[in-house]
Amino acid sequence: MTESTFPERAAVERADCEAKTPPSGLSGKGAAALLQCLKASAPAPDCADEFGEVVEGVSRKDKSLGLLCDNFLQLFASGYSHTVELETVAARLGVGRRRIYDIVNVLESLDVVLRLEDRAASYEWLGLSRLGECLRRLSALEPPVKLVLEEAVEGKENGDAEEGAAMEKEKEGRKEKSIRELSVKFVCLFLQAASATQLNGTLSLDLAARSLLFHERGVGVAGGEPDPGAMKTKVRRLYDICNVLTSLRMIEKVKLAATCKPAFKWLGLTSDTKKVFDAVEAKSRIVRQYGGGTNAPVCSKRKLAQAAEGRRAVLKPPPPPHTEAPLPAPPASRPPPRPAEVLKAEAPTPSHRRVVDLTPAGTPRSASSANTLLFLAGVVATPS
């Protein structure tokens, strides 16, 4: 009986899970069991295929949003087109439309691109022409989100007025779920950090996410610290914006002196930013290909090292075939004892044998002692 392939096993397990599903719908436990079953039948998201063989993988940096934004800016700054069509650009850069949409939303918040009202998913490329004016406008306006530096107060209720304010802020937050609105607030937080003496333009993602969540909740620091899950989600979205701002050379990644945690320092509109939009610089700039030119999965450093070790093991020449050492020859069998007459006939004559005198000095020799010595030497058969 042959072993079934991975797709066949996955289809059988999926059918078994669906057969156990009640026709009236799934309960909470049933949905969890179905999800676990489907997860178990899916291929493992590592550097091995369905047959367990090591395949090529790429680093997370090769598929980062920052690298994709570098390619996007180089494409349009070099004069590719004055109209940004999401479908066309996504196909040209070899990524999904959603990834391009995130980049375009951040650029729209800085007036680098302008959305066309009469054409869906189309934008006009403005480049550097309005970026400086946009930053000056954001600096002059009242900050939409206040940078919160003080500690939160745990377990304090603020009454109906603050609850009403929280509901209004929640409605406002639902309207401003887009990354464009979040990017405007994030840039305003950077401008506040640049004017704060104790921060000196350096802003951590945790501090920014904390301030944004306090603003959305509408109760300030009186309601306690934000939920850790909400903090993690907000930090992830802010990190995508940081990738685009880093590609624009408007911020740079640094480490906090106190905790050594990563943070970002506001640079603003610099000469390096102008080089990003310069057509001559863009045409001469060498940009790494997104994803390494392959559709390989993203792997961690540990899995990439294991994959490289596996490839080296495959390319290593096989050792020579093992040859066993020859067995030693069996010891020769001892010859059978020969008769005394044969030994006597083969014995040398007394003239050719040197007899050692073992008699102590000063002891007279006798015939019996001489015969005894000759017997021991094998010359005579019996001692006298």
mmCIF file of C-alpha atoms in Angstrom:
data_model
loop_
_atom_site.group_PDB
_atom_site.id
_atom_site.type_symbol
_atom_site.label_atom_id
_atom_site.label_comp_id
_atom_site.label_asym_id
_atom_site.label_seq_id
_atom_site.Cartn_x
_atom_site.Cartn_y
_atom_site.Cartn_z
ATOM 1 C CA MET A 1 0.000 0.000 0.000
ATOM 2 C CA THR A 2 1.515 3.304 -1.116
ATOM 3 C CA GLU A 3 1.706 6.271 1.192
ATOM 4 C CA SER A 4 -0.691 9.110 0.311
ATOM 5 C CA THR A 5 0.678 12.522 -0.665
ATOM 6 C CA PHE A 6 0.303 15.625 1.431
ATOM 7 C CA PRO A 7 -2.608 17.174 -0.579
ATOM 8 C CA GLU A 8 -4.516 13.904 -0.369
ATOM 9 C CA ARG A 9 -3.991 13.681 3.395
ATOM 10 C CA ALA A 10 -5.068 17.309 3.816
ATOM 11 C CA ALA A 11 -8.226 16.691 1.778
ATOM 12 C CA VAL A 12 -9.085 13.617 3.838
ATOM 13 C CA GLU A 13 -8.555 15.445 7.157
ATOM 14 C CA ARG A 14 -10.575 18.449 5.962
ATOM 15 C CA ALA A 15 -13.427 16.197 4.842
ATOM 16 C CA ASP A 16 -13.341 14.418 8.200
ATOM 17 C CA CYS A 17 -13.589 17.765 10.010
ATOM 18 C CA GLU A 18 -16.477 18.902 7.831
ATOM 19 C CA ALA A 19 -18.282 15.608 8.397
ATOM 20 C CA LYS A 20 -18.185 16.221 12.148
ATOM 21 C CA THR A 21 -19.674 19.712 11.758
ATOM 22 C CA PRO A 22 -23.373 19.842 12.757
ATOM 23 C CA PRO A 23 -25.758 21.091 10.018
ATOM 24 C CA SER A 24 -27.207 23.803 12.274
ATOM 25 C CA GLY A 25 -23.863 25.617 12.507
ATOM 26 C CA LEU A 26 -20.770 25.674 14.671
ATOM 27 C CA SER A 27 -20.580 26.334 18.356
ATOM 28 C CA GLY A 28 -17.579 28.011 19.922
ATOM 29 C CA LYS A 29 -15.850 24.719 20.689
ATOM 30 C CA GLY A 30 -16.783 23.287 17.305
ATOM 31 C CA ALA A 31 -15.289 26.262 15.484
ATOM 32 C CA ALA A 32 -12.103 25.993 17.548
ATOM 33 C CA ALA A 33 -11.848 22.261 16.786
ATOM 34 C CA LEU A 34 -12.392 22.893 13.059
ATOM 35 C CA LEU A 35 -9.773 25.632 13.061
ATOM 36 C CA GLN A 36 -7.239 23.390 14.780
ATOM 37 C CA CYS A 37 -7.955 20.614 12.295
ATOM 38 C CA LEU A 38 -7.494 22.898 9.306
ATOM 39 C CA LYS A 39 -4.336 24.330 10.839
ATOM 40 C CA ALA A 40 -2.941 20.838 11.365
ATOM 41 C CA SER A 41 -3.702 19.877 7.753
ATOM 42 C CA ALA A 42 -1.978 22.978 6.340
ATOM 43 C CA PRO A 43 1.705 22.872 5.438
ATOM 44 C CA ALA A 44 4.061 24.154 8.080
ATOM 45 C CA PRO A 45 5.137 27.780 7.517
ATOM 46 C CA ASP A 46 8.827 27.084 7.610
ATOM 47 C CA CYS A 47 11.644 26.388 5.176
ATOM 48 C CA ALA A 48 10.448 22.874 4.323
ATOM 49 C CA ASP A 49 7.968 21.759 1.700
ATOM 50 C CA GLU A 50 5.194 19.193 2.106
ATOM 51 C CA PHE A 51 7.641 16.354 1.649
ATOM 52 C CA GLY A 52 9.946 17.613 4.412
ATOM 53 C CA GLU A 53 12.695 18.735 2.040
ATOM 54 C CA VAL A 54 14.571 21.973 2.706
ATOM 55 C CA VAL A 55 13.618 24.761 0.290
ATOM 56 C CA GLU A 56 14.903 28.273 -0.284
ATOM 57 C CA GLY A 57 13.762 30.979 2.137
ATOM 58 C CA VAL A 58 14.246 34.718 2.310
ATOM 59 C CA SER A 59 14.923 37.058 5.182
ATOM 60 C CA ARG A 60 12.212 39.297 6.555
ATOM 61 C CA LYS A 61 14.192 42.340 5.350
ATOM 62 C CA ASP A 62 13.880 41.095 1.758
ATOM 63 C CA LYS A 63 10.103 41.390 2.028
ATOM 64 C CA SER A 64 9.827 44.444 4.252
ATOM 65 C CA LEU A 65 7.584 47.374 3.473
ATOM 66 C CA GLY A 66 10.620 49.667 3.573
ATOM 67 C CA LEU A 67 12.315 47.832 0.701
ATOM 68 C CA LEU A 68 9.074 47.892 -1.287
ATOM 69 C CA CYS A 69 8.742 51.631 -0.647
ATOM 70 C CA ASP A 70 12.319 52.168 -1.873
ATOM 71 C CA ASN A 71 11.395 50.446 -5.130
ATOM 72 C CA PHE A 72 8.174 52.459 -5.388
ATOM 73 C CA LEU A 73 9.918 55.813 -4.877
ATOM 74 C CA GLN A 74 12.732 54.927 -7.273
ATOM 75 C CA LEU A 75 10.187 53.952 -9.933
ATOM 76 C CA PHE A 76 8.177 57.188 -9.861
ATOM 77 C CA ALA A 77 11.023 59.566 -9.015
ATOM 78 C CA SER A 78 12.875 58.376 -12.120
ATOM 79 C CA GLY A 79 9.927 59.456 -14.302
ATOM 80 C CA TYR A 80 8.071 56.183 -14.813
ATOM 81 C CA SER A 81 4.632 57.845 -14.811
ATOM 82 C CA HIS A 82 2.726 60.793 -13.369
ATOM 83 C CA THR A 83 -0.258 58.589 -12.505
ATOM 84 C CA VAL A 84 -0.134 55.894 -9.844
ATOM 85 C CA GLU A 85 -2.403 52.999 -10.841
ATOM 86 C CA LEU A 86 -2.439 50.545 -7.941
ATOM 87 C CA GLU A 87 -3.098 47.461 -10.055
ATOM 88 C CA THR A 88 -0.379 48.321 -12.587
ATOM 89 C CA VAL A 89 2.220 49.227 -9.973
ATOM 90 C CA ALA A 90 1.481 46.110 -7.896
ATOM 91 C CA ALA A 91 1.919 43.908 -10.965
ATOM 92 C CA ARG A 92 5.159 45.669 -11.929
ATOM 93 C CA LEU A 93 6.677 45.363 -8.452
ATOM 94 C CA GLY A 94 5.437 41.791 -8.004
ATOM 95 C CA VAL A 95 3.379 42.298 -4.839
ATOM 96 C CA GLY A 96 -0.232 42.396 -3.757
ATOM 97 C CA ARG A 97 -2.314 45.524 -4.157
ATOM 98 C CA ARG A 98 -2.737 45.844 -0.384
ATOM 99 C CA ARG A 99 0.982 46.445 0.130
ATOM 100 C CA ILE A 100 1.019 49.262 -2.421
ATOM 101 C CA TYR A 101 -2.126 50.701 -0.845
ATOM 102 C CA ASP A 102 -0.363 51.065 2.524
ATOM 103 C CA ILE A 103 2.526 52.970 0.931
ATOM 104 C CA VAL A 104 0.234 55.252 -1.075
ATOM 105 C CA ASN A 105 -1.857 56.107 1.994
ATOM 106 C CA VAL A 106 1.193 57.286 3.936
ATOM 107 C CA LEU A 107 2.432 59.279 0.931
ATOM 108 C CA GLU A 108 -1.022 60.819 0.551
ATOM 109 C CA SER A 109 -0.897 62.044 4.163
ATOM 110 C CA LEU A 110 2.274 63.977 3.239
ATOM 111 C CA ASP A 111 0.909 65.319 -0.093
ATOM 112 C CA VAL A 112 3.404 63.286 -2.109
ATOM 113 C CA VAL A 113 0.503 61.776 -4.078
ATOM 114 C CA LEU A 114 -3.030 63.078 -4.580
ATOM 115 C CA ARG A 115 -6.030 60.826 -4.991
ATOM 116 C CA LEU A 116 -8.021 61.290 -8.199
ATOM 117 C CA GLU A 117 -11.724 61.605 -7.508
ATOM 118 C CA ASP A 118 -12.891 60.555 -10.957
ATOM 119 C CA ARG A 119 -10.758 57.382 -11.140
ATOM 120 C CA ALA A 120 -10.847 54.559 -8.616
ATOM 121 C CA ALA A 121 -7.543 53.338 -7.167
ATOM 122 C CA SER A 122 -5.640 56.055 -9.050
ATOM 123 C CA TYR A 123 -3.395 58.813 -7.704
ATOM 124 C CA GLU A 124 -1.439 61.715 -9.132
ATOM 125 C CA TRP A 125 2.301 61.775 -8.432
ATOM 126 C CA LEU A 126 3.261 65.148 -6.893
ATOM 127 C CA GLY A 127 6.721 64.260 -5.601
ATOM 128 C CA LEU A 128 8.500 66.870 -3.515
ATOM 129 C CA SER A 129 6.477 69.865 -4.664
ATOM 130 C CA ARG A 130 4.072 69.983 -1.693
ATOM 131 C CA LEU A 131 5.924 68.052 1.011
ATOM 132 C CA GLY A 132 7.522 71.085 2.679
ATOM 133 C CA GLU A 133 4.249 73.007 2.705
ATOM 134 C CA CYS A 134 2.458 70.005 4.247
ATOM 135 C CA LEU A 135 4.971 69.818 7.117
ATOM 136 C CA ARG A 136 4.657 73.538 7.810
ATOM 137 C CA ARG A 137 0.875 73.239 7.902
ATOM 138 C CA LEU A 138 0.978 70.330 10.351
ATOM 139 C CA SER A 139 3.407 72.231 12.586
ATOM 140 C CA ALA A 140 1.120 75.280 12.720
ATOM 141 C CA LEU A 141 -2.075 73.368 13.483
ATOM 142 C CA GLU A 142 -3.246 72.258 16.902
ATOM 143 C CA PRO A 143 -1.999 68.670 17.399
ATOM 144 C CA PRO A 144 -4.862 66.204 16.873
ATOM 145 C CA VAL A 145 -3.267 63.880 19.439
ATOM 146 C CA LYS A 146 -1.431 65.017 22.553
ATOM 147 C CA LEU A 147 1.834 63.287 23.364
ATOM 148 C CA VAL A 148 1.252 61.683 26.788
ATOM 149 C CA LEU A 149 4.317 61.488 29.003
ATOM 150 C CA GLU A 150 2.824 61.258 32.501
ATOM 151 C CA GLU A 151 1.915 58.041 34.273
ATOM 152 C CA ALA A 152 -1.614 56.642 34.144
ATOM 153 C CA VAL A 153 -3.947 56.499 37.150
ATOM 154 C CA GLU A 154 -5.386 53.043 37.768
ATOM 155 C CA GLY A 155 -9.015 52.323 38.579
ATOM 156 C CA LYS A 156 -10.518 55.810 38.465
ATOM 157 C CA GLU A 157 -14.079 56.342 37.189
ATOM 158 C CA ASN A 158 -14.864 59.710 35.653
ATOM 159 C CA GLY A 159 -18.666 59.840 35.464
ATOM 160 C CA ASP A 160 -21.130 60.354 32.646
ATOM 161 C CA ALA A 161 -19.351 63.336 31.090
ATOM 162 C CA GLU A 162 -16.148 61.430 30.492
ATOM 163 C CA GLU A 163 -18.064 58.351 29.351
ATOM 164 C CA GLY A 164 -19.823 60.511 26.763
ATOM 165 C CA ALA A 165 -16.477 61.907 25.654
ATOM 166 C CA ALA A 166 -15.113 58.379 25.371
ATOM 167 C CA MET A 167 -18.053 57.374 23.150
ATOM 168 C CA GLU A 168 -17.436 60.364 20.890
ATOM 169 C CA LYS A 169 -13.764 59.541 20.644
ATOM 170 C CA GLU A 170 -14.633 55.914 19.891
ATOM 171 C CA LYS A 171 -16.862 57.009 17.006
ATOM 172 C CA GLU A 172 -14.095 59.289 15.772
ATOM 173 C CA GLY A 173 -11.613 56.437 16.021
ATOM 174 C CA ARG A 174 -13.833 54.202 13.915
ATOM 175 C CA LYS A 175 -13.929 56.886 11.231
ATOM 176 C CA GLU A 176 -10.142 57.253 11.318
ATOM 177 C CA LYS A 177 -9.164 53.622 10.993
ATOM 178 C CA SER A 178 -7.332 54.268 7.717
ATOM 179 C CA ILE A 179 -3.567 54.352 7.749
ATOM 180 C CA ARG A 180 -3.701 57.813 6.143
ATOM 181 C CA GLU A 181 -5.317 59.401 9.206
ATOM 182 C CA LEU A 182 -3.040 57.436 11.502
ATOM 183 C CA SER A 183 -0.022 58.692 9.571
ATOM 184 C CA VAL A 184 -1.094 62.340 10.036
ATOM 185 C CA LYS A 185 -1.409 61.820 13.810
ATOM 186 C CA PHE A 186 1.896 59.967 13.954
ATOM 187 C CA VAL A 187 3.747 62.766 12.151
ATOM 188 C CA CYS A 188 2.182 65.285 14.557
ATOM 189 C CA LEU A 189 3.500 63.224 17.472
ATOM 190 C CA PHE A 190 6.971 63.372 15.912
ATOM 191 C CA LEU A 191 6.686 67.162 15.641
ATOM 192 C CA GLN A 192 5.772 67.351 19.330
ATOM 193 C CA ALA A 193 8.724 65.123 20.223
ATOM 194 C CA ALA A 194 11.009 67.417 18.213
ATOM 195 C CA SER A 195 9.900 70.415 20.284
ATOM 196 C CA ALA A 196 10.099 68.556 23.622
ATOM 197 C CA THR A 197 13.438 69.104 25.343
ATOM 198 C CA GLN A 198 13.456 65.787 27.194
ATOM 199 C CA LEU A 199 12.803 63.785 24.002
ATOM 200 C CA ASN A 200 14.983 65.738 21.551
ATOM 201 C CA GLY A 201 12.989 64.463 18.581
ATOM 202 C CA THR A 202 13.253 60.792 19.560
ATOM 203 C CA LEU A 203 9.973 58.888 19.782
ATOM 204 C CA SER A 204 9.451 55.239 20.661
ATOM 205 C CA LEU A 205 6.617 53.265 19.121
ATOM 206 C CA ASP A 206 5.329 52.316 22.579
ATOM 207 C CA LEU A 207 5.023 55.980 23.606
ATOM 208 C CA ALA A 208 3.288 56.883 20.338
ATOM 209 C CA ALA A 209 0.883 53.937 20.544
ATOM 210 C CA ARG A 210 0.115 54.747 24.179
ATOM 211 C CA SER A 211 -0.717 58.368 23.318
ATOM 212 C CA LEU A 212 -2.919 57.309 20.406
ATOM 213 C CA LEU A 213 -4.854 54.814 22.510
ATOM 214 C CA PHE A 214 -5.403 57.390 25.252
ATOM 215 C CA HIS A 215 -6.764 59.739 22.597
ATOM 216 C CA GLU A 216 -9.112 57.113 21.168
ATOM 217 C CA ARG A 217 -10.360 56.197 24.635
ATOM 218 C CA GLY A 218 -11.072 59.837 25.446
ATOM 219 C CA VAL A 219 -10.410 59.594 29.196
ATOM 220 C CA GLY A 220 -6.702 60.402 29.205
ATOM 221 C CA VAL A 221 -4.452 58.799 31.770
ATOM 222 C CA ALA A 222 -7.300 58.554 34.284
ATOM 223 C CA GLY A 223 -8.528 55.238 32.894
ATOM 224 C CA GLY A 224 -5.334 53.288 33.426
ATOM 225 C CA GLU A 225 -2.855 51.865 30.938
ATOM 226 C CA PRO A 226 -4.133 50.624 27.555
ATOM 227 C CA ASP A 227 -4.746 46.966 26.826
ATOM 228 C CA PRO A 228 -1.537 45.092 25.863
ATOM 229 C CA GLY A 229 -3.225 43.532 22.838
ATOM 230 C CA ALA A 230 -4.342 46.930 21.555
ATOM 231 C CA MET A 231 -0.829 48.261 22.143
ATOM 232 C CA LYS A 232 0.700 45.469 20.093
ATOM 233 C CA THR A 233 -1.698 46.027 17.193
ATOM 234 C CA LYS A 234 -1.112 49.790 17.206
ATOM 235 C CA VAL A 235 2.676 49.383 17.320
ATOM 236 C CA ARG A 236 2.525 47.058 14.316
ATOM 237 C CA ARG A 237 0.598 49.639 12.278
ATOM 238 C CA LEU A 238 2.939 52.445 13.346
ATOM 239 C CA TYR A 239 5.934 50.365 12.299
ATOM 240 C CA ASP A 240 4.549 50.202 8.738
ATOM 241 C CA ILE A 241 4.377 53.997 8.677
ATOM 242 C CA CYS A 242 7.950 54.184 10.008
ATOM 243 C CA ASN A 243 9.140 52.051 7.090
ATOM 244 C CA VAL A 244 7.762 54.593 4.612
ATOM 245 C CA LEU A 245 9.106 57.591 6.562
ATOM 246 C CA THR A 246 12.521 55.931 6.735
ATOM 247 C CA SER A 247 12.508 55.439 2.957
ATOM 248 C CA LEU A 248 11.743 59.170 2.648
ATOM 249 C CA ARG A 249 14.791 59.853 4.893
ATOM 250 C CA MET A 250 12.581 61.851 7.260
ATOM 251 C CA ILE A 251 13.299 59.675 10.310
ATOM 252 C CA GLU A 252 16.112 57.349 11.329
ATOM 253 C CA LYS A 253 16.170 54.359 13.633
ATOM 254 C CA VAL A 254 18.007 54.797 16.938
ATOM 255 C CA LYS A 255 18.155 53.134 20.355
ATOM 256 C CA LEU A 256 17.023 54.617 23.622
ATOM 257 C CA ALA A 257 19.950 55.234 25.962
ATOM 258 C CA ALA A 258 18.073 54.107 29.076
ATOM 259 C CA THR A 259 16.512 50.863 27.855
ATOM 260 C CA CYS A 260 18.367 50.167 24.546
ATOM 261 C CA LYS A 261 14.969 49.666 22.909
ATOM 262 C CA PRO A 262 14.512 50.743 19.275
ATOM 263 C CA ALA A 263 13.057 54.189 18.612
ATOM 264 C CA PHE A 264 12.969 56.706 15.756
ATOM 265 C CA LYS A 265 14.430 60.207 15.571
ATOM 266 C CA TRP A 266 12.677 62.931 13.574
ATOM 267 C CA LEU A 267 14.840 64.495 10.845
ATOM 268 C CA GLY A 268 12.225 66.363 8.843
ATOM 269 C CA LEU A 269 12.797 67.521 5.276
ATOM 270 C CA THR A 270 16.523 66.986 4.710
ATOM 271 C CA SER A 271 18.903 67.021 1.760
ATOM 272 C CA ASP A 272 18.711 63.230 1.683
ATOM 273 C CA THR A 273 14.942 63.516 1.263
ATOM 274 C CA LYS A 274 15.451 65.730 -1.754
ATOM 275 C CA LYS A 275 17.843 63.178 -3.241
ATOM 276 C CA VAL A 276 15.121 60.524 -2.969
ATOM 277 C CA PHE A 277 12.918 62.583 -5.335
ATOM 278 C CA ASP A 278 15.730 63.678 -7.658
ATOM 279 C CA ALA A 279 15.329 62.050 -11.079
ATOM 280 C CA VAL A 280 19.067 61.699 -11.753
ATOM 281 C CA GLU A 281 19.737 60.212 -8.318
ATOM 282 C CA ALA A 282 16.778 57.842 -8.670
ATOM 283 C CA LYS A 283 17.956 56.510 -12.037
ATOM 284 C CA SER A 284 21.459 55.837 -10.727
ATOM 285 C CA ARG A 285 20.293 54.333 -7.445
ATOM 286 C CA ILE A 286 20.575 50.549 -7.136
ATOM 287 C CA VAL A 287 17.641 49.022 -5.317
ATOM 288 C CA ARG A 288 17.459 45.443 -4.127
ATOM 289 C CA GLN A 289 14.761 43.339 -5.698
ATOM 290 C CA TYR A 290 11.778 42.800 -3.444
ATOM 291 C CA GLY A 291 11.624 39.231 -2.138
ATOM 292 C CA GLY A 292 14.931 38.361 -3.762
ATOM 293 C CA GLY A 293 13.092 37.701 -7.048
ATOM 294 C CA THR A 294 11.438 34.564 -5.711
ATOM 295 C CA ASN A 295 8.194 33.587 -4.063
ATOM 296 C CA ALA A 296 10.006 31.855 -1.225
ATOM 297 C CA PRO A 297 8.462 32.132 2.237
ATOM 298 C CA VAL A 298 9.791 34.461 4.895
ATOM 299 C CA CYS A 299 11.932 32.557 7.384
ATOM 300 C CA SER A 300 13.597 33.521 10.612
ATOM 301 C CA LYS A 301 17.373 33.716 10.946
ATOM 302 C CA ARG A 302 17.417 30.383 12.752
ATOM 303 C CA LYS A 303 15.476 28.601 10.008
ATOM 304 C CA LEU A 304 17.579 30.237 7.294
ATOM 305 C CA ALA A 305 20.716 28.981 9.060
ATOM 306 C CA GLN A 306 19.225 25.489 9.277
ATOM 307 C CA ALA A 307 18.325 25.609 5.580
ATOM 308 C CA ALA A 308 21.857 26.717 4.663
ATOM 309 C CA GLU A 309 23.291 23.917 6.798
ATOM 310 C CA GLY A 310 21.033 21.438 5.011
ATOM 311 C CA ARG A 311 22.187 22.682 1.607
ATOM 312 C CA ARG A 312 25.830 22.379 2.643
ATOM 313 C CA ALA A 313 25.182 18.834 3.779
ATOM 314 C CA VAL A 314 23.661 17.997 0.387
ATOM 315 C CA LEU A 315 26.527 19.597 -1.556
ATOM 316 C CA LYS A 316 29.196 17.939 0.604
ATOM 317 C CA PRO A 317 30.812 14.990 -1.236
ATOM 318 C CA PRO A 318 29.892 11.635 0.242
ATOM 319 C CA PRO A 319 32.560 9.881 2.291
ATOM 320 C CA PRO A 320 34.439 6.986 0.659
ATOM 321 C CA PRO A 321 32.823 3.567 1.033
ATOM 322 C CA HIS A 322 33.685 1.852 4.267
ATOM 323 C CA THR A 323 36.088 -1.068 3.834
ATOM 324 C CA GLU A 324 36.532 -3.491 6.659
ATOM 325 C CA ALA A 325 40.053 -4.372 7.702
ATOM 326 C CA PRO A 326 41.063 -7.936 6.855
ATOM 327 C CA LEU A 327 40.720 -10.340 9.689
ATOM 328 C CA PRO A 328 44.019 -11.476 11.203
ATOM 329 C CA ALA A 329 45.200 -14.926 10.205
ATOM 330 C CA PRO A 330 44.346 -17.609 12.728
ATOM 331 C CA PRO A 331 47.283 -18.689 14.903
ATOM 332 C CA ALA A 332 49.125 -21.724 13.653
ATOM 333 C CA SER A 333 48.226 -24.867 15.468
ATOM 334 C CA ARG A 334 50.869 -26.163 17.785
ATOM 335 C CA PRO A 335 52.645 -29.203 16.427
ATOM 336 C CA PRO A 336 52.054 -32.463 18.266
ATOM 337 C CA PRO A 337 54.726 -33.451 20.780
ATOM 338 C CA ARG A 338 57.442 -35.572 19.264
ATOM 339 C CA PRO A 339 58.935 -38.677 20.895
ATOM 340 C CA ALA A 340 62.081 -38.467 22.944
ATOM 341 C CA GLU A 341 64.008 -40.627 20.406
ATOM 342 C CA VAL A 342 63.359 -38.100 17.627
ATOM 343 C CA LEU A 343 64.387 -35.229 19.884
ATOM 344 C CA LYS A 344 67.557 -37.111 20.770
ATOM 345 C CA ALA A 345 68.396 -37.735 17.132
ATOM 346 C CA GLU A 346 67.877 -34.069 16.223
ATOM 347 C CA ALA A 347 69.789 -32.791 19.232
ATOM 348 C CA PRO A 348 73.252 -31.389 18.477
ATOM 349 C CA THR A 349 76.290 -33.212 19.617
ATOM 350 C CA PRO A 350 77.844 -32.233 22.953
ATOM 351 C CA SER A 351 80.763 -30.653 21.098
ATOM 352 C CA HIS A 352 78.441 -28.091 19.549
ATOM 353 C CA ARG A 353 76.479 -27.327 22.738
ATOM 354 C CA ARG A 354 77.700 -24.993 25.404
ATOM 355 C CA VAL A 355 76.968 -26.362 28.849
ATOM 356 C CA VAL A 356 76.485 -23.803 31.567
ATOM 357 C CA ASP A 357 77.954 -24.808 34.867
ATOM 358 C CA LEU A 358 75.431 -23.991 37.593
ATOM 359 C CA THR A 359 77.532 -25.593 40.342
ATOM 360 C CA PRO A 360 78.504 -23.097 43.024
ATOM 361 C CA ALA A 361 82.150 -22.115 43.143
ATOM 362 C CA GLY A 362 84.340 -24.403 45.223
ATOM 363 C CA THR A 363 82.007 -27.401 44.849
ATOM 364 C CA PRO A 364 83.638 -30.558 43.360
ATOM 365 C CA ARG A 365 82.031 -31.847 40.267
ATOM 366 C CA SER A 366 80.629 -35.334 40.232
ATOM 367 C CA ALA A 367 79.425 -37.601 37.467
ATOM 368 C CA SER A 368 75.852 -37.493 38.739
ATOM 369 C CA SER A 369 75.669 -33.696 38.585
ATOM 370 C CA ALA A 370 77.157 -33.743 35.066
ATOM 371 C CA ASN A 371 74.587 -36.301 33.916
ATOM 372 C CA THR A 372 71.839 -34.184 35.452
ATOM 373 C CA LEU A 373 72.964 -31.143 33.487
ATOM 374 C CA LEU A 374 73.125 -33.207 30.281
ATOM 375 C CA PHE A 375 69.575 -34.438 30.922
ATOM 376 C CA LEU A 376 68.334 -30.944 31.388
ATOM 377 C CA ALA A 377 70.082 -29.975 28.163
ATOM 378 C CA GLY A 378 68.332 -32.813 26.332
ATOM 379 C CA VAL A 379 71.464 -34.735 25.509
ATOM 380 C CA VAL A 380 70.776 -37.919 27.546
ATOM 381 C CA ALA A 381 67.416 -39.576 27.973
ATOM 382 C CA THR A 382 67.577 -40.310 31.707
ATOM 383 C CA PRO A 383 69.692 -38.889 34.484
ATOM 384 C CA SER A 384 72.075 -41.249 36.210
#
